[in-house]
mmCIF file of C-alpha atoms in Angstrom:
data_model
loop_
_atom_site.group_PDB
_atom_site.id
_atom_site.type_symbol
_atom_site.label_atom_id
_atom_site.label_comp_id
_atom_site.label_asym_id
_atom_site.label_seq_id
_atom_site.Cartn_x
_atom_site.Cartn_y
_atom_site.Cartn_z
ATOM 1 C CA MET A 1 -26.248 -42.769 43.826
ATOM 2 C CA THR A 2 -22.987 -42.172 41.923
ATOM 3 C CA GLY A 3 -22.546 -39.233 39.087
ATOM 4 C CA GLN A 4 -22.006 -43.066 36.909
ATOM 5 C CA ARG A 5 -24.345 -43.146 33.578
ATOM 6 C CA VAL A 6 -27.212 -45.587 34.309
ATOM 7 C CA THR A 7 -27.124 -48.571 31.768
ATOM 8 C CA GLN A 8 -28.042 -51.235 33.651
ATOM 9 C CA GLU A 9 -31.581 -51.802 31.932
ATOM 10 C CA PRO A 10 -31.998 -52.060 28.124
ATOM 11 C CA ARG A 11 -32.031 -48.449 26.408
ATOM 12 C CA CYS A 12 -35.349 -46.789 26.648
ATOM 13 C CA THR A 13 -36.696 -43.763 24.447
ATOM 14 C CA PHE A 14 -37.719 -40.801 25.893
ATOM 15 C CA VAL A 15 -39.727 -38.128 24.149
ATOM 16 C CA SER A 16 -40.079 -34.611 26.138
ATOM 17 C CA VAL A 17 -43.043 -32.198 24.508
ATOM 18 C CA ALA A 18 -41.093 -29.179 25.079
ATOM 19 C CA THR A 19 -43.200 -26.031 24.783
ATOM 20 C CA CYS A 20 -44.771 -23.288 26.887
ATOM 21 C CA ALA A 21 -47.950 -23.863 29.153
ATOM 22 C CA TYR A 22 -51.266 -23.166 27.507
ATOM 23 C CA SER A 23 -49.981 -24.622 23.747
ATOM 24 C CA GLY A 24 -51.361 -28.192 23.601
ATOM 25 C CA ALA A 25 -49.475 -30.335 25.137
ATOM 26 C CA THR A 26 -51.798 -32.540 26.513
ATOM 27 C CA LEU A 27 -53.927 -32.870 23.260
ATOM 28 C CA LEU A 28 -50.365 -33.847 21.385
ATOM 29 C CA ALA A 29 -49.965 -36.466 24.152
ATOM 30 C CA PHE A 30 -53.396 -37.717 24.289
ATOM 31 C CA LEU A 31 -52.626 -38.535 20.556
ATOM 32 C CA LEU A 32 -49.248 -39.654 20.949
ATOM 33 C CA GLY A 33 -50.359 -41.978 23.374
ATOM 34 C CA SER A 34 -53.020 -43.846 21.178
ATOM 35 C CA HIS A 35 -49.825 -45.317 19.327
ATOM 36 C CA PRO A 36 -49.786 -48.645 20.492
ATOM 37 C CA GLU A 37 -46.021 -48.551 21.383
ATOM 38 C CA ILE A 38 -45.899 -45.324 22.990
ATOM 39 C CA ALA A 39 -46.774 -44.439 26.788
ATOM 40 C CA THR A 40 -47.895 -41.713 28.334
ATOM 41 C CA VAL A 41 -48.842 -40.421 32.031
ATOM 42 C CA GLY A 42 -48.710 -36.742 30.653
ATOM 43 C CA GLU A 43 -46.544 -34.539 33.530
ATOM 44 C CA MET A 44 -44.696 -37.030 34.934
ATOM 45 C CA ASP A 45 -43.783 -34.454 37.586
ATOM 46 C CA GLY A 46 -46.932 -35.537 39.832
ATOM 47 C CA LEU A 47 -49.659 -34.327 41.670
ATOM 48 C CA ILE A 48 -50.151 -30.211 41.777
ATOM 49 C CA PRO A 49 -49.977 -29.733 45.333
ATOM 50 C CA SER A 50 -53.619 -28.537 45.290
ATOM 51 C CA GLU A 51 -54.911 -32.355 44.156
ATOM 52 C CA ASP A 52 -55.729 -34.268 47.321
ATOM 53 C CA PRO A 53 -54.391 -37.858 46.497
ATOM 54 C CA GLU A 54 -56.835 -39.631 48.729
ATOM 55 C CA GLN A 55 -59.965 -38.029 46.369
ATOM 56 C CA TYR A 56 -57.930 -37.719 43.378
ATOM 57 C CA ARG A 57 -59.218 -39.881 40.179
ATOM 58 C CA CYS A 58 -57.012 -41.672 37.640
ATOM 59 C CA SER A 59 -57.785 -41.206 33.959
ATOM 60 C CA CYS A 60 -59.067 -44.924 34.442
ATOM 61 C CA GLY A 61 -61.884 -43.833 37.160
ATOM 62 C CA GLU A 62 -60.152 -45.265 40.285
ATOM 63 C CA ARG A 63 -58.957 -43.431 42.845
ATOM 64 C CA ILE A 64 -55.147 -42.976 41.974
ATOM 65 C CA ARG A 65 -54.119 -44.485 45.015
ATOM 66 C CA ASP A 66 -56.209 -47.815 44.085
ATOM 67 C CA CYS A 67 -55.507 -47.877 40.324
ATOM 68 C CA ASP A 68 -53.949 -50.977 39.508
ATOM 69 C CA PHE A 69 -51.273 -49.215 37.245
ATOM 70 C CA TRP A 70 -50.245 -46.984 40.099
ATOM 71 C CA VAL A 71 -49.631 -49.884 42.158
ATOM 72 C CA ARG A 72 -48.193 -52.110 39.700
ATOM 73 C CA VAL A 73 -45.414 -48.861 38.951
ATOM 74 C CA ALA A 74 -45.067 -48.511 42.504
ATOM 75 C CA ALA A 75 -44.294 -52.365 42.579
ATOM 76 C CA GLY A 76 -41.958 -51.936 39.671
ATOM 77 C CA MET A 77 -40.177 -48.700 41.104
ATOM 78 C CA SER A 78 -39.323 -50.396 44.504
ATOM 79 C CA ARG A 79 -37.595 -53.627 42.509
ATOM 80 C CA ARG A 80 -35.413 -50.770 41.224
ATOM 81 C CA GLY A 81 -34.298 -49.565 44.574
ATOM 82 C CA PHE A 82 -36.741 -46.285 44.617
ATOM 83 C CA SER A 83 -39.932 -46.002 46.991
ATOM 84 C CA PHE A 84 -42.779 -44.345 44.855
ATOM 85 C CA ASP A 85 -46.374 -42.581 46.419
ATOM 86 C CA VAL A 86 -48.252 -41.527 43.806
ATOM 87 C CA ALA A 87 -49.079 -38.090 46.210
ATOM 88 C CA HIS A 88 -45.203 -37.149 45.422
ATOM 89 C CA PHE A 89 -43.425 -38.829 42.742
ATOM 90 C CA ASP A 90 -40.385 -36.720 43.733
ATOM 91 C CA LEU A 91 -39.311 -36.901 39.892
ATOM 92 C CA ARG A 92 -39.018 -32.956 39.761
ATOM 93 C CA PHE A 93 -35.695 -30.938 39.101
ATOM 94 C CA SER A 94 -36.371 -27.748 41.053
ATOM 95 C CA ALA A 95 -34.593 -24.767 40.358
ATOM 96 C CA PRO A 96 -31.663 -23.114 41.958
ATOM 97 C CA VAL A 97 -33.273 -20.693 44.530
ATOM 98 C CA SER A 98 -30.771 -17.672 43.710
ATOM 99 C CA ARG A 99 -32.481 -15.592 40.967
ATOM 100 C CA ILE A 100 -28.851 -15.281 38.903
ATOM 101 C CA ILE A 101 -28.003 -18.742 39.123
ATOM 102 C CA ARG A 102 -31.411 -19.680 38.182
ATOM 103 C CA TYR A 103 -31.139 -17.493 35.021
ATOM 104 C CA ILE A 104 -27.895 -18.875 33.703
ATOM 105 C CA ARG A 105 -29.225 -22.524 34.533
ATOM 106 C CA MET A 106 -32.662 -22.042 33.066
ATOM 107 C CA GLY A 107 -30.844 -20.067 29.525
ATOM 108 C CA SER A 108 -29.206 -21.701 26.602
ATOM 109 C CA THR A 109 -27.291 -20.182 23.913
ATOM 110 C CA GLY A 110 -28.007 -22.935 21.350
ATOM 111 C CA VAL A 111 -24.163 -23.308 21.763
ATOM 112 C CA ARG A 112 -23.918 -27.448 22.522
ATOM 113 C CA LEU A 113 -20.006 -26.275 23.271
ATOM 114 C CA ILE A 114 -21.505 -23.406 25.572
ATOM 115 C CA ASP A 115 -23.977 -25.167 27.488
ATOM 116 C CA SER A 116 -22.173 -28.042 27.797
ATOM 117 C CA LEU A 117 -19.070 -25.987 29.268
ATOM 118 C CA ARG A 118 -21.896 -24.485 31.840
ATOM 119 C CA ASP A 119 -23.297 -27.574 32.815
ATOM 120 C CA SER A 120 -20.118 -29.028 33.194
ATOM 121 C CA VAL A 121 -19.184 -26.032 35.965
ATOM 122 C CA PHE A 122 -22.047 -26.488 37.825
ATOM 123 C CA PHE A 123 -21.511 -30.313 37.698
ATOM 124 C CA LYS A 124 -18.249 -29.356 38.997
ATOM 125 C CA LEU A 125 -20.035 -28.968 42.369
ATOM 126 C CA PRO A 126 -19.797 -32.328 44.494
ATOM 127 C CA SER A 127 -23.494 -31.753 46.108
ATOM 128 C CA GLU A 128 -24.944 -30.316 42.707
ATOM 129 C CA ARG A 129 -23.472 -33.901 40.669
ATOM 130 C CA ARG A 130 -24.567 -35.671 43.562
ATOM 131 C CA ARG A 131 -27.955 -34.334 43.554
ATOM 132 C CA THR A 132 -28.824 -34.399 39.714
ATOM 133 C CA ALA A 133 -27.403 -37.582 39.266
ATOM 134 C CA ALA A 134 -29.311 -39.225 42.043
ATOM 135 C CA LEU A 135 -32.466 -37.666 40.535
ATOM 136 C CA ALA A 136 -31.821 -38.375 36.715
ATOM 137 C CA ALA A 137 -31.498 -41.997 38.024
ATOM 138 C CA ARG A 138 -34.815 -42.465 40.081
ATOM 139 C CA ASN A 139 -36.548 -40.525 36.649
ATOM 140 C CA LEU A 140 -34.868 -42.953 34.436
ATOM 141 C CA ALA A 141 -36.319 -45.689 36.890
ATOM 142 C CA PHE A 142 -39.995 -44.339 36.568
ATOM 143 C CA ILE A 143 -39.465 -43.903 32.487
ATOM 144 C CA GLN A 144 -38.256 -47.896 32.573
ATOM 145 C CA THR A 145 -40.867 -48.659 34.943
ATOM 146 C CA VAL A 146 -43.970 -47.142 33.546
ATOM 147 C CA LEU A 147 -42.786 -48.688 29.797
ATOM 148 C CA GLU A 148 -42.702 -52.261 31.815
ATOM 149 C CA VAL A 149 -45.888 -52.069 32.718
ATOM 150 C CA THR A 150 -47.501 -50.407 29.821
ATOM 151 C CA GLY A 151 -45.219 -53.113 27.694
ATOM 152 C CA LYS A 152 -44.861 -49.812 25.399
ATOM 153 C CA ARG A 153 -41.351 -49.346 23.876
ATOM 154 C CA ILE A 154 -41.274 -44.817 23.890
ATOM 155 C CA PHE A 155 -42.349 -42.832 26.937
ATOM 156 C CA VAL A 156 -44.041 -39.127 26.104
ATOM 157 C CA ASP A 157 -43.347 -36.199 28.702
ATOM 158 C CA THR A 158 -44.862 -33.021 28.955
ATOM 159 C CA SER A 159 -43.513 -31.156 31.807
ATOM 160 C CA LYS A 160 -42.694 -28.093 31.734
ATOM 161 C CA GLY A 161 -39.049 -27.349 33.114
ATOM 162 C CA PRO A 162 -35.675 -27.127 31.474
ATOM 163 C CA PHE A 163 -33.499 -28.932 33.815
ATOM 164 C CA ARG A 164 -34.764 -32.649 33.133
ATOM 165 C CA LEU A 165 -33.363 -33.221 29.428
ATOM 166 C CA PRO A 166 -30.023 -31.906 30.191
ATOM 167 C CA ALA A 167 -29.558 -34.108 33.568
ATOM 168 C CA LEU A 168 -30.880 -37.722 31.620
ATOM 169 C CA ALA A 169 -28.620 -36.256 28.651
ATOM 170 C CA ARG A 170 -25.257 -36.296 30.853
ATOM 171 C CA PHE A 171 -26.313 -38.908 33.776
ATOM 172 C CA THR A 172 -28.025 -41.356 31.526
ATOM 173 C CA SER A 173 -27.684 -43.810 28.912
ATOM 174 C CA ALA A 174 -31.631 -43.119 27.267
ATOM 175 C CA ASP A 175 -32.259 -42.635 23.940
ATOM 176 C CA LEU A 176 -33.677 -39.123 24.222
ATOM 177 C CA ARG A 177 -35.744 -37.052 21.519
ATOM 178 C CA ALA A 178 -37.535 -33.435 21.915
ATOM 179 C CA ILE A 179 -40.882 -32.060 20.390
ATOM 180 C CA HIS A 180 -41.283 -28.274 20.080
ATOM 181 C CA LEU A 181 -44.355 -27.592 20.374
ATOM 182 C CA ILE A 182 -45.120 -24.108 19.047
ATOM 183 C CA ARG A 183 -48.991 -22.634 19.498
ATOM 184 C CA ASP A 184 -49.431 -19.180 18.209
ATOM 185 C CA VAL A 185 -48.842 -16.706 20.467
ATOM 186 C CA ARG A 186 -52.799 -15.109 20.205
ATOM 187 C CA GLY A 187 -53.866 -18.659 21.065
ATOM 188 C CA VAL A 188 -51.860 -19.175 24.102
ATOM 189 C CA VAL A 189 -52.861 -15.433 25.406
ATOM 190 C CA ALA A 190 -56.382 -16.135 25.076
ATOM 191 C CA SER A 191 -55.845 -19.273 26.551
ATOM 192 C CA ARG A 192 -54.146 -17.936 29.898
ATOM 193 C CA ILE A 193 -57.143 -14.990 30.374
ATOM 194 C CA ARG A 194 -60.054 -17.768 30.198
ATOM 195 C CA HIS A 195 -57.877 -19.013 32.953
ATOM 196 C CA GLY A 196 -57.521 -16.283 34.795
ATOM 197 C CA THR A 197 -54.348 -14.598 34.168
ATOM 198 C CA THR A 198 -54.325 -11.221 34.558
ATOM 199 C CA LEU A 199 -50.666 -10.065 33.312
ATOM 200 C CA PRO A 200 -50.772 -7.431 30.420
ATOM 201 C CA VAL A 201 -51.200 -9.330 27.041
ATOM 202 C CA ARG A 202 -47.418 -7.570 26.015
ATOM 203 C CA LYS A 203 -45.850 -8.916 28.990
ATOM 204 C CA MET A 204 -47.758 -12.197 28.027
ATOM 205 C CA ALA A 205 -46.320 -11.961 24.411
ATOM 206 C CA ARG A 206 -42.763 -11.213 25.690
ATOM 207 C CA GLN A 207 -42.846 -14.490 28.060
ATOM 208 C CA TRP A 208 -43.985 -16.797 25.126
ATOM 209 C CA VAL A 209 -41.085 -15.435 23.296
ATOM 210 C CA THR A 210 -38.397 -16.058 25.582
ATOM 211 C CA SER A 211 -39.799 -19.374 26.637
ATOM 212 C CA ASN A 212 -39.692 -20.684 22.854
ATOM 213 C CA ARG A 213 -36.292 -18.856 22.613
ATOM 214 C CA ARG A 214 -34.952 -21.213 25.157
ATOM 215 C CA ILE A 215 -36.568 -24.131 24.231
ATOM 216 C CA GLN A 216 -35.203 -23.907 20.493
ATOM 217 C CA GLY A 217 -31.566 -22.964 22.180
ATOM 218 C CA MET A 218 -31.741 -25.735 24.968
ATOM 219 C CA LEU A 219 -33.009 -28.494 22.108
ATOM 220 C CA ARG A 220 -30.453 -27.456 19.746
ATOM 221 C CA GLY A 221 -28.108 -27.382 21.938
ATOM 222 C CA LEU A 222 -28.599 -30.819 22.966
ATOM 223 C CA PHE A 223 -29.960 -32.540 19.833
ATOM 224 C CA ARG A 224 -29.038 -30.818 16.798
ATOM 225 C CA ASP A 225 -31.238 -33.103 14.770
ATOM 226 C CA ARG A 226 -32.917 -35.403 16.989
ATOM 227 C CA TYR A 227 -35.735 -33.280 17.378
ATOM 228 C CA LEU A 228 -38.607 -31.569 15.539
ATOM 229 C CA THR A 229 -40.459 -28.230 15.854
ATOM 230 C CA VAL A 230 -44.966 -28.831 15.270
ATOM 231 C CA ARG A 231 -47.307 -26.285 14.979
ATOM 232 C CA TYR A 232 -50.525 -26.790 17.301
ATOM 233 C CA GLU A 233 -52.304 -25.039 14.285
ATOM 234 C CA ASP A 234 -51.279 -27.906 12.370
ATOM 235 C CA LEU A 235 -52.548 -30.345 14.778
ATOM 236 C CA CYS A 236 -56.331 -29.034 15.460
#
């Protein structure tokens, strides 16, 4: 794949639920998924490594390998020139190995021009540009395939990574939108403790602040007025 923007199919709408963990993204995706024009598979990064794809059950009740939906997704991806296996979606935009580079790439100044210049510097590196462009094309093909299979118009994703939206913005023609979902820090900390987190409460609170500031900066830089903020407590 080259770094050219992918425009062969009708423009699709992609909505990212940008949030930190334990903030209610699953609930919001469930609510949005009930809309007749919205499709979602939750987090589009695929199964977590600890899950056995041979035994894992789809939400429909079938083994994921036997599920008609995923069989049709694999066929649709193949028609678009991509192999697809439910055990390995191969859609994840991984973080750079270097801690310093990872910090620079994951952060956001909240100023669109500065963030764009930073990304342009990284994408001047031929290997980085080729890798990201190819992965963006694969992501777009997956989104288009799911919309085709479901007959829906809007795709909603709840993945937590910071790289997908900037990559799709640079290398595809998708209509990108976002929802910044914020849950009260006390609820997030309580949920993390219930799930076994042993970090000090102060550190978890700092992580919550850092994560939400990063998300807000990224969305302001990318979208300006094409995103909205939703508070978890307003949903429940």
